[in-house]
Coordinates of C-alpha atoms in Angstrom, one line a residue:
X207 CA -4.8 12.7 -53.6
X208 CA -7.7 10.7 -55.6
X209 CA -10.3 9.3 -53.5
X210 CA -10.1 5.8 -55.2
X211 CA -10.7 2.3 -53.6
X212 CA -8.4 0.7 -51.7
X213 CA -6.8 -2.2 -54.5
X214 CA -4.5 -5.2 -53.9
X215 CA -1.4 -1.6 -55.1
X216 CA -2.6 0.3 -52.0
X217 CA -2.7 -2.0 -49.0
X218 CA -4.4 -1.4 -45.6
X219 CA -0.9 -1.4 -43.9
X220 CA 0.0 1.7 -46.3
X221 CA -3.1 3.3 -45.3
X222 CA -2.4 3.1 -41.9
X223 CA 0.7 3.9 -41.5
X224 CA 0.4 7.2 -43.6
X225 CA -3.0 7.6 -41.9
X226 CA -1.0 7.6 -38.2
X227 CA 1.9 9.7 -39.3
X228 CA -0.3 12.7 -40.1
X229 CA -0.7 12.9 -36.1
X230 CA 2.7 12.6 -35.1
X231 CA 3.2 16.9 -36.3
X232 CA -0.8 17.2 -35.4
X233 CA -0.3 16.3 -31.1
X234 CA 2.5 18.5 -31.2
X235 CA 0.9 21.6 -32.1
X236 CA -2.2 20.6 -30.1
X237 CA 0.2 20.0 -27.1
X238 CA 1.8 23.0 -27.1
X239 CA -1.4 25.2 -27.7
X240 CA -3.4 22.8 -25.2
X241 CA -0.7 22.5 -22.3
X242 CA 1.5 25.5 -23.0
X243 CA -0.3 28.7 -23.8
X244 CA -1.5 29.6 -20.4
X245 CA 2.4 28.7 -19.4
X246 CA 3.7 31.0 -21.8
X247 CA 1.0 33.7 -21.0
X248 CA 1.8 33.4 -17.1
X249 CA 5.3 32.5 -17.2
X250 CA 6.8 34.4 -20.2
X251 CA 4.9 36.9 -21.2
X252 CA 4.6 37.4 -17.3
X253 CA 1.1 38.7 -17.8
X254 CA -1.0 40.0 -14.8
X255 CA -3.9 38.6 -13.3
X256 CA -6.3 40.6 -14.6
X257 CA -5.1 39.0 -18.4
X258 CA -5.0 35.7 -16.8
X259 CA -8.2 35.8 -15.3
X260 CA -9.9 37.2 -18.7
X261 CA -7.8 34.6 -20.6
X262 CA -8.9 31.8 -19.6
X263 CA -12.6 32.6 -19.8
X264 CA -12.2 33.9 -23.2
X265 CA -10.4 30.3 -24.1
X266 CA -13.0 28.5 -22.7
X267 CA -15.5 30.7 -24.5
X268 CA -13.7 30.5 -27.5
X269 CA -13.1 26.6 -26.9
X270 CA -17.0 26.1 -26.3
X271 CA -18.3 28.0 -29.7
X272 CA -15.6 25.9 -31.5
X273 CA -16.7 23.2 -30.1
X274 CA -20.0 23.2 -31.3
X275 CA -18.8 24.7 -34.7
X276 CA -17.0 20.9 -35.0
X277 CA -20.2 19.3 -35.7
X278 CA -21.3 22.2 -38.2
X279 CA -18.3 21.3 -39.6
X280 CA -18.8 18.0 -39.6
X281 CA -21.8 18.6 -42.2
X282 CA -19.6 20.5 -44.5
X283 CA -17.5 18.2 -45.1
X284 CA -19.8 15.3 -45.1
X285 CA -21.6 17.8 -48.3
X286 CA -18.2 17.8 -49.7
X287 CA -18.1 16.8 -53.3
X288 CA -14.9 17.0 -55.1
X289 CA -12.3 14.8 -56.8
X290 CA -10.3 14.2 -54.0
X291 CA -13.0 13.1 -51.6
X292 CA -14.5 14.4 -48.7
X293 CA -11.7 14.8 -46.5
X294 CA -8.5 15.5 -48.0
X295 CA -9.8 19.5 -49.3
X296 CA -10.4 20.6 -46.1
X297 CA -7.2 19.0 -43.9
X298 CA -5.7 20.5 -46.3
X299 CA -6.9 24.2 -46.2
X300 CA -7.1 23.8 -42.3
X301 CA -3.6 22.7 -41.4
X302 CA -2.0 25.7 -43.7
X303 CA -4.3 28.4 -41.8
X304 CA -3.9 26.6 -38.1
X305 CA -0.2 26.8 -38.9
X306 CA -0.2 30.2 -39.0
X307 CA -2.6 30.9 -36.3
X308 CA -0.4 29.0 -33.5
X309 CA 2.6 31.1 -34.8
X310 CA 0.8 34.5 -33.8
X311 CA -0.6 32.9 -30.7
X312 CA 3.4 31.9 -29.8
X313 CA 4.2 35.8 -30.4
X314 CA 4.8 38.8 -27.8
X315 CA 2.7 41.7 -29.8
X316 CA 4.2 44.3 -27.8
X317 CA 0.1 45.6 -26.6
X318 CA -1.5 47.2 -23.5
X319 CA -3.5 44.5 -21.6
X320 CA -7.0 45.8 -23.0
X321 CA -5.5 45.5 -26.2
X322 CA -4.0 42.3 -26.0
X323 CA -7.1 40.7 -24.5
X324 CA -9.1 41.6 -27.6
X325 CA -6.8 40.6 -29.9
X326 CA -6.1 37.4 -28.0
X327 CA -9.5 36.8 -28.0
X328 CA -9.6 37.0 -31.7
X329 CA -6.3 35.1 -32.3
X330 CA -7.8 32.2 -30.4
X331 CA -10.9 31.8 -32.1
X332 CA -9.4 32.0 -35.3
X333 CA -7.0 29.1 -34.4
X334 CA -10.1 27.1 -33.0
X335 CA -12.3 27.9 -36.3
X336 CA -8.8 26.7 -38.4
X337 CA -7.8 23.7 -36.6
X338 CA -11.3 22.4 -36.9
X339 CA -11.0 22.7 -40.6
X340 CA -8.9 20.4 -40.3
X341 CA -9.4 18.2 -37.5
X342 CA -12.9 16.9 -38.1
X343 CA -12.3 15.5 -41.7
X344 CA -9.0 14.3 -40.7
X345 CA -10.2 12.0 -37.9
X346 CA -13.5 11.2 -39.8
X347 CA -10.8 9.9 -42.3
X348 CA -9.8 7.1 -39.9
X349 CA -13.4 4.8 -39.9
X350 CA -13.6 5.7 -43.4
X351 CA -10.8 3.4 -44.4
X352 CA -12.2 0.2 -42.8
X353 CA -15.5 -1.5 -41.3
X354 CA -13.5 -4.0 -39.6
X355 CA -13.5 -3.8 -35.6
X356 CA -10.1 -5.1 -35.3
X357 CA -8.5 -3.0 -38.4
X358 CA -9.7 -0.6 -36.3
X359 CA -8.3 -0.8 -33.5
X360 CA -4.8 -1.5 -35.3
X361 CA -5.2 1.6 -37.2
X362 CA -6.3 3.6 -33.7
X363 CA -3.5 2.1 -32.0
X364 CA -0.4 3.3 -34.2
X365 CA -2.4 6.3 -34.4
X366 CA -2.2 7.2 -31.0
X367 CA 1.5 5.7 -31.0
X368 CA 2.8 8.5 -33.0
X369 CA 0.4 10.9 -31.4
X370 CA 2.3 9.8 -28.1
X371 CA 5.8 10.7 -29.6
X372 CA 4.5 13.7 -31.0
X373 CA 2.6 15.2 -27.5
X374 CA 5.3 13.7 -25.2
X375 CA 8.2 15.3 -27.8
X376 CA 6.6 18.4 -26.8
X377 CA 6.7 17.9 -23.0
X378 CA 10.3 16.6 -22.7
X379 CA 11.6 19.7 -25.0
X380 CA 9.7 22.4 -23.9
X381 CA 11.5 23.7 -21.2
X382 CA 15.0 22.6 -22.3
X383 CA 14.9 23.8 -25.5
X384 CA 13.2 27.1 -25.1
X385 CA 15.6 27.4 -22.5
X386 CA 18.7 27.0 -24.1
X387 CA 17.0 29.0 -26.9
X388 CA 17.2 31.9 -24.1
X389 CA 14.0 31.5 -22.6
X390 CA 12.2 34.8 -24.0
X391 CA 9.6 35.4 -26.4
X392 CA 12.0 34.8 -29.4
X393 CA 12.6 31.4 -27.6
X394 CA 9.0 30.5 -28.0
X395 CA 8.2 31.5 -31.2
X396 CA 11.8 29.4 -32.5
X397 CA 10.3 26.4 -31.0
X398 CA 6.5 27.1 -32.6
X399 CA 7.8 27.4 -35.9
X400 CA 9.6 23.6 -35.6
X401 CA 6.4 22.4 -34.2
X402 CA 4.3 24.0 -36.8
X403 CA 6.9 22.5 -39.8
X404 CA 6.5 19.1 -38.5
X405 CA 2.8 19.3 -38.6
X406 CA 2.7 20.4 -42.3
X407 CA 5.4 17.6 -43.8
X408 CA 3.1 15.0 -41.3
X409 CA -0.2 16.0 -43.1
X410 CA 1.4 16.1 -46.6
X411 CA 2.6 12.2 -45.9
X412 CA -1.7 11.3 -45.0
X413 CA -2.8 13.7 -48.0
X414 CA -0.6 11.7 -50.7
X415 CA -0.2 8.2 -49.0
X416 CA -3.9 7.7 -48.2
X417 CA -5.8 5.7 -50.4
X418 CA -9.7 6.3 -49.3
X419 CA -12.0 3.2 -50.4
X420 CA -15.8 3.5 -50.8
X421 CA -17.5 1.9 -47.9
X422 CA -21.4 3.0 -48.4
X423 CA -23.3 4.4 -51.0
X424 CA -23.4 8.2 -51.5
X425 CA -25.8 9.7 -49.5
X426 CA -28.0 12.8 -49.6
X427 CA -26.8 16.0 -48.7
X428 CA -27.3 16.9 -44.8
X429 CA -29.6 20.0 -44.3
X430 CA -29.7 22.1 -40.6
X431 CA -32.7 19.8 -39.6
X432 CA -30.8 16.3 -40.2
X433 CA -27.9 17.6 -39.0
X434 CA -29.5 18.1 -35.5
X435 CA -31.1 14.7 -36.0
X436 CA -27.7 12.6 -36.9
X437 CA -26.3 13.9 -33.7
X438 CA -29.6 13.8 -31.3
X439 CA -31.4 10.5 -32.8
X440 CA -27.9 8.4 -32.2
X441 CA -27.9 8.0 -28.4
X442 CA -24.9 5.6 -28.6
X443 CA -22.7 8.5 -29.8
X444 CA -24.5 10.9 -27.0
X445 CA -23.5 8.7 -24.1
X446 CA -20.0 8.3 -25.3
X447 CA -19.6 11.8 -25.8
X448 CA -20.5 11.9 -21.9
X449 CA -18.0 9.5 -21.0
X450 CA -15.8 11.1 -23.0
X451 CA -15.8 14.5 -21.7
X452 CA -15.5 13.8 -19.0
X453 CA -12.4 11.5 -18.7
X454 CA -10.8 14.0 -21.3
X455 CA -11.7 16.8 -18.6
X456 CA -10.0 15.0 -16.3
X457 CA -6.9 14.3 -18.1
X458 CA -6.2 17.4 -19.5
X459 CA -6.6 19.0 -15.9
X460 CA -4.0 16.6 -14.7
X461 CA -1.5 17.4 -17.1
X462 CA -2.1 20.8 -17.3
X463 CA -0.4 21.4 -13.9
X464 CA 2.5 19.5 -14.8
X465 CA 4.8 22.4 -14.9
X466 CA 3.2 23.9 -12.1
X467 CA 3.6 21.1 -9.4
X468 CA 7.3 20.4 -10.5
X469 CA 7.7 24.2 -9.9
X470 CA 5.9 25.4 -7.4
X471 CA 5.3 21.8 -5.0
X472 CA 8.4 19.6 -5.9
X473 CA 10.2 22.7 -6.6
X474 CA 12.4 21.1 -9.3
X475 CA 11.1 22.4 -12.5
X476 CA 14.2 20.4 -14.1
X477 CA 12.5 17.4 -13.2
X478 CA 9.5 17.9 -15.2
X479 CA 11.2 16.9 -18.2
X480 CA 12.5 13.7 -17.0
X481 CA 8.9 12.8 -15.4
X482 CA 7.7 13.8 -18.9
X483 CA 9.5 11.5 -20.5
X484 CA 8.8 8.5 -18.1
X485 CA 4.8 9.2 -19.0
X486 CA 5.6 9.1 -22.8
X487 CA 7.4 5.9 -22.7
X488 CA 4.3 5.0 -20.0
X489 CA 1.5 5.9 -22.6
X490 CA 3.5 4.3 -25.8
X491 CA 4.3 0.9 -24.1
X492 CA -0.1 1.3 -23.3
X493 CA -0.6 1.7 -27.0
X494 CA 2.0 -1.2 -28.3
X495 CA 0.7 -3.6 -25.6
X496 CA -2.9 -2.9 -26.2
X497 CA -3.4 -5.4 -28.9
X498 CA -2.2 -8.1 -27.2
X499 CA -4.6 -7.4 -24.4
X500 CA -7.5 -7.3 -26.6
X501 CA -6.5 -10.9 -28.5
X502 CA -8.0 -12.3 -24.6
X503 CA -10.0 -9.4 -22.9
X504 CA -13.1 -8.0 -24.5
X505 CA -13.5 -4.2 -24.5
X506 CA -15.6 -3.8 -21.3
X507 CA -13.0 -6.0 -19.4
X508 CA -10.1 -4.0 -20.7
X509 CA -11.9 -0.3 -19.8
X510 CA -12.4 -1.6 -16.5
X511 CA -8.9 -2.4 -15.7
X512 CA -7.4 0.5 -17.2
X513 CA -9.8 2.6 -14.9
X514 CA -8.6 0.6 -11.4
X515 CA -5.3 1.6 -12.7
X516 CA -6.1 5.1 -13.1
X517 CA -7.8 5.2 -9.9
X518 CA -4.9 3.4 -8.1
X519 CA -2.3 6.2 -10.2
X520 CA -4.1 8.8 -8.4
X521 CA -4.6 7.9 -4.9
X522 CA -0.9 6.6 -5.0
X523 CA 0.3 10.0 -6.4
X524 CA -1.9 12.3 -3.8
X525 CA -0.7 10.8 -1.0
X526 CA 3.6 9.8 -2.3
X527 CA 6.2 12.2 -0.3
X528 CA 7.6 14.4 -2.8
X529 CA 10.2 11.5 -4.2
X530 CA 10.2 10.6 -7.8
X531 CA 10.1 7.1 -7.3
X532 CA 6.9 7.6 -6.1
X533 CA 5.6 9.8 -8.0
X534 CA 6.9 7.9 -10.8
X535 CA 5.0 5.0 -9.9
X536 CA 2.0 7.2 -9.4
X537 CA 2.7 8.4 -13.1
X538 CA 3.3 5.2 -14.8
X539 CA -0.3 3.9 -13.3
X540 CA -1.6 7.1 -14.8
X541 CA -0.7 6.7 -18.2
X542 CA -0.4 2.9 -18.8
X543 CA -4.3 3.3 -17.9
X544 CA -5.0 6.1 -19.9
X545 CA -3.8 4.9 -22.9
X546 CA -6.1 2.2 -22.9
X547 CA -8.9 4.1 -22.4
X548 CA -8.2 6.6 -25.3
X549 CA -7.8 3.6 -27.9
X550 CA -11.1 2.3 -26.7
X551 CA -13.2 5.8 -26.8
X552 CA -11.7 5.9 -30.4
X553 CA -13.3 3.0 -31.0
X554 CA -16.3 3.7 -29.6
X555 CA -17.0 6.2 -31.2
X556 CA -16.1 4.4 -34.7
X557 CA -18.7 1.9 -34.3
X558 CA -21.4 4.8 -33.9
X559 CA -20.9 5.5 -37.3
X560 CA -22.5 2.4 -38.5
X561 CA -25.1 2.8 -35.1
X562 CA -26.3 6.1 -36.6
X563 CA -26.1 4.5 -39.9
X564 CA -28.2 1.3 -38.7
X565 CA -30.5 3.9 -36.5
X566 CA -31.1 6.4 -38.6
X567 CA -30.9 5.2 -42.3
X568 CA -28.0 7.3 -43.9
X569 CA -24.7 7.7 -43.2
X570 CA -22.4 10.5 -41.8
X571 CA -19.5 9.4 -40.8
X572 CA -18.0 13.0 -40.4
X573 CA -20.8 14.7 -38.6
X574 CA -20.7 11.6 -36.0
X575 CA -16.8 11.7 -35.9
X576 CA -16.8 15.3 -35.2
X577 CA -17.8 14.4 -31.5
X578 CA -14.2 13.5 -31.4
X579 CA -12.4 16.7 -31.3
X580 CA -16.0 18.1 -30.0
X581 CA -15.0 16.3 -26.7
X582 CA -11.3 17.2 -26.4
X583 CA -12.0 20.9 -26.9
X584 CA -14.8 21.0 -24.3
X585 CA -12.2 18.9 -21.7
X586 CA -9.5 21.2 -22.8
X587 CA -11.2 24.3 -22.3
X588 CA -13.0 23.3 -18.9
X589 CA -9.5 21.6 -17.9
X590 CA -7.8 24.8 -18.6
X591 CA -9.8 26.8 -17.0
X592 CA -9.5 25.3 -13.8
X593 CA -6.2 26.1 -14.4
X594 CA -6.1 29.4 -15.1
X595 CA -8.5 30.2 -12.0
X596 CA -6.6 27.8 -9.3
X597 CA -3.2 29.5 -10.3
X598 CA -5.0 32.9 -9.6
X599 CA -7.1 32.0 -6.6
X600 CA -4.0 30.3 -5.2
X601 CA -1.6 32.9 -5.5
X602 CA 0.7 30.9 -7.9
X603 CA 0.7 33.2 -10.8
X604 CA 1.6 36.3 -8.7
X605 CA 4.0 34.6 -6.9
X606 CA 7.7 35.6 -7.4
X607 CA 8.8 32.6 -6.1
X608 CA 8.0 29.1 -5.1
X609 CA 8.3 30.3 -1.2
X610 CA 5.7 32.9 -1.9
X611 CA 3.2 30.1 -2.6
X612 CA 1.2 29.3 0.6
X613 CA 0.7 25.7 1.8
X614 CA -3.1 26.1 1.5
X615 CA -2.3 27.1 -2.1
X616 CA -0.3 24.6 -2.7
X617 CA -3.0 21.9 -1.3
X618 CA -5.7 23.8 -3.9
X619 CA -3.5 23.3 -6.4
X620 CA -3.2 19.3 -5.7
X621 CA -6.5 18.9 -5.3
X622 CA -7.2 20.6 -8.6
X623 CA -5.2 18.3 -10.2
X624 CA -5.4 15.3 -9.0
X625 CA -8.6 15.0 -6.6
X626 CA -11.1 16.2 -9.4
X627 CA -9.5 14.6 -12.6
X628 CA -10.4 11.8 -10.5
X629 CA -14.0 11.9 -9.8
X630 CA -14.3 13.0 -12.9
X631 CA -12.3 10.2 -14.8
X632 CA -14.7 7.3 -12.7
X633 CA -17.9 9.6 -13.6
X634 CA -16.9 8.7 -17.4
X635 CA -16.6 4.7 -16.8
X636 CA -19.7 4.6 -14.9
X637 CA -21.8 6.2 -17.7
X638 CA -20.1 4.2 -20.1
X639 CA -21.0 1.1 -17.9
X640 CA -24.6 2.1 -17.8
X641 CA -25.4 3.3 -21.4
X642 CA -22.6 2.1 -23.6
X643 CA -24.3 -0.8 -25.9
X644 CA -22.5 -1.4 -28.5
X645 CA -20.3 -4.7 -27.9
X646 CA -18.8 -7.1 -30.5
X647 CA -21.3 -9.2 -31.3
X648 CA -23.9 -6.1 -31.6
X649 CA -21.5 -4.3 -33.9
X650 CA -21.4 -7.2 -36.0
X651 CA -25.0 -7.4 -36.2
X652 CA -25.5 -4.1 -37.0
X653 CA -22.9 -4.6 -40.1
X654 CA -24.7 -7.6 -41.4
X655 CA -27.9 -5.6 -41.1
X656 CA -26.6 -2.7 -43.1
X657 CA -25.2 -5.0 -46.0
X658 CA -28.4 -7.0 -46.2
X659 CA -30.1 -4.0 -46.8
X660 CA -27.7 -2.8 -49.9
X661 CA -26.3 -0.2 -48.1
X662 CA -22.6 -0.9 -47.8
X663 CA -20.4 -1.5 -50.9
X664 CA -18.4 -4.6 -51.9
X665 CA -15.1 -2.4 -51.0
X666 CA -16.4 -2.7 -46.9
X667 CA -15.1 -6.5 -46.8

């Protein structure tokens, strides 16, 4: 756990491949707290309205503050000084104490709703204040390992490879396994505990097989005042942010319902897992084919497509009968899209680093990498509460049966999840389109730039 350079002993491939497995056990728990903690609140815990309705504003409170806590965090660990780096302290510390946070989130404490709100509430913040201990230096880890655009993208595209098996591993055994498990509380918090397991042996393959290298020289400690200026003088990384939000607003909305639609409007909840797994092996065959697209289309071309297919995955599944060939289709459309777009925000926001660096004169990679999980905690709490106030508003969460859901529910319910993901998904690309600078040739500029003024180290070829 030495941060050393990277030598001829400790290739890139190791790096990357110890790098992506950390995320594999990482998705999961994200998945399940993300996608499955409102489920479990209104479906096993059978909680009333009234704890719904005050859930979900105190997660998207909770998500909000934590959000904006990320780039705080950001500039602790970018002040890290230690032997082992700047990163590997602080995943480490913040995947032991998010562990134990999703456990108590996962369990029935047996209170009043007044209680239970209040401890919910504090429950939730803790597990956003943990998980961002470790999720900003572990994904400010990634452009710390290379300057090279295309090692990049490599390392981003197994990374979101395993984070696929990982998120989608969580959708296709959900509602099996906690069902064979008995479906109760105990059920739950059985199928936590694997989660949280797999997440701690993943992070303890990154902390020993990652080898970080020295890219830059060491820079200055960030005070309050420069960190407000790393994050407001780099408009590069503000834009994508933008983008970013919302697509990821989008997204998570979308999937979100999952369990809902297949309930409640296909009235098959079996088939959910099945359509889960048809999105996984959607989203993976994205990420493995991704390379080959980019050996012939440049970035711009490749967003662009991956957007008509979005577009096209939504129109086609809003107006399909309820048949799973269609919806299928719609699905594969969906995904296939998506996955192009995450690799490429990932990138994006990569080569801000060395924008900020270029812009502003110093370097901080994890205050400008902490816009990552900024941005899927502000789509994940604004996607979830749309959830948590259409399942209220539309009668679906007091609803003893699918038959108790009205048709004009049932239409707010689709057009939650599939009529405003996409206006906000094309929002994204269009903002990108009009702001985004930062192409090939301009990166590579900038990197020249930065090594003719001394400011990158021998180890960034």
């Amino acid at each position: 756990m030495t941060s050393e350079p990277v030598s001829p002993a400790v290739p890139f491939e190791r790096n990357r491949w110890t790098f992506s497995v950390g995320t594999l056990g990482r998705d999961m728990v994200y998945a399940l707290v993300s996608l499955y903690l409102i489920v479990f609140i209104t479906e096993v815990l059978n909680a009333s309205d009234t704890f719904v309705w005050w859930a979900g504003w105190l997660i998207l409170g909770a998500r909000l503050f934590d959000a904006v806590m990320d780039i705080v965090m950001g500039s602790i660990v970018d002040n890290t000084r230690s032997r082992w780096g700047h990163y590997k302290p602080w995943i480490t510390i913040g995947a032991v104490a998010s562990a134990v946070c999703t456990l108590l989130l996962f369990t029935d404490l047996g209170l009043p709703d007044t209680q239970y709100v209040a401890a919910f509430a504090l429950l939730y913040l803790f597990w956003g204040l943990t998980w961002t201990m470790n999720d900003i230096p572990y994904w400010a880890l990634l452009p710390a390992l290379t300057l090279d655009q295309k090692q990049r993208e490599r390392i981003g595209a197994l990374t979101k490879i395993f984070a696929t098996i990982g998120l989608f591993s969580v959708v296709v055994a959900i509602i099996p396994v906690t069902g064979a498990l008995g479906g109760d509380t105990r059920a739950w918090f059985l199928f936590t505990a694997a989660v949280v397991t797999i997440m701690l042996a993943g992070q303890v393959v990154t902390l020993v097989g990652v080898r970080e290298p020295r890219l830059a020289a060491e820079q200055p400690k960030v005070t309050l005042r420069g960190l407000w200026r790393v994050v407001t003088g780099n408009d590069q990384l503000l834009w994508t942010a933008v983008a970013m939000v919302l697509f990821m607003t989008g997204y998570v909305t979308t999937t979100s319902f999952g369990v809902y639609f297949f309930k409640y409007a296909y009235r098959d909840e079996g088939m959910y897992t099945p359509f889960g797994a048809v999105l996984g092996i959607a989203q993976l065959t994205g990420f493995l084919v991704f390379p080959l697209f980019r050996r012939r289309f440049s970035r711009r071309a490749l967003y662009t497509g991956a957007t008509a297919m979005v577009v096209a995955g939504y129109l086609v599944f809003f107006f399909s009968p309820m048949n799973m060939i269609w919806i299928g289709a719609a699905g594969l459309l969906l995904f296939i899209g998506q996955s192009f777009i995450v690799v490429l925000m990932l990138v994006f926001l990569t080569d801000c680093i060395e924008y900020g660096h270029w812009k502003l004169r110093r370097r901080n990679a994890a205050v400008t990498f902490a816009l990552q999980p900024f941005i899927n905690k502000v789509g994940a709490a604004l996607g979830t509460q749309i959830v948590s106030v259409v399942v209220v508003l539309s009668g679906i969460n007091s609803a003893a049966t699918p038959d108790d859901v009205s048709a004009e529910g049932l239409l707010m319910m689709k057009v939650a999840m599939l009529v405003l993901p996409l206006i906000l998904i094309v929002a994204g690309y269009l903002v990108y389109r009009a702001k985004y600078r930062i192409d090939e040739a301009r990166y590579s500029q900038i990197v020249a730039e930065l090594a003719a003024r001394g400011e990158l180290t021998d180890d960034h070829r």
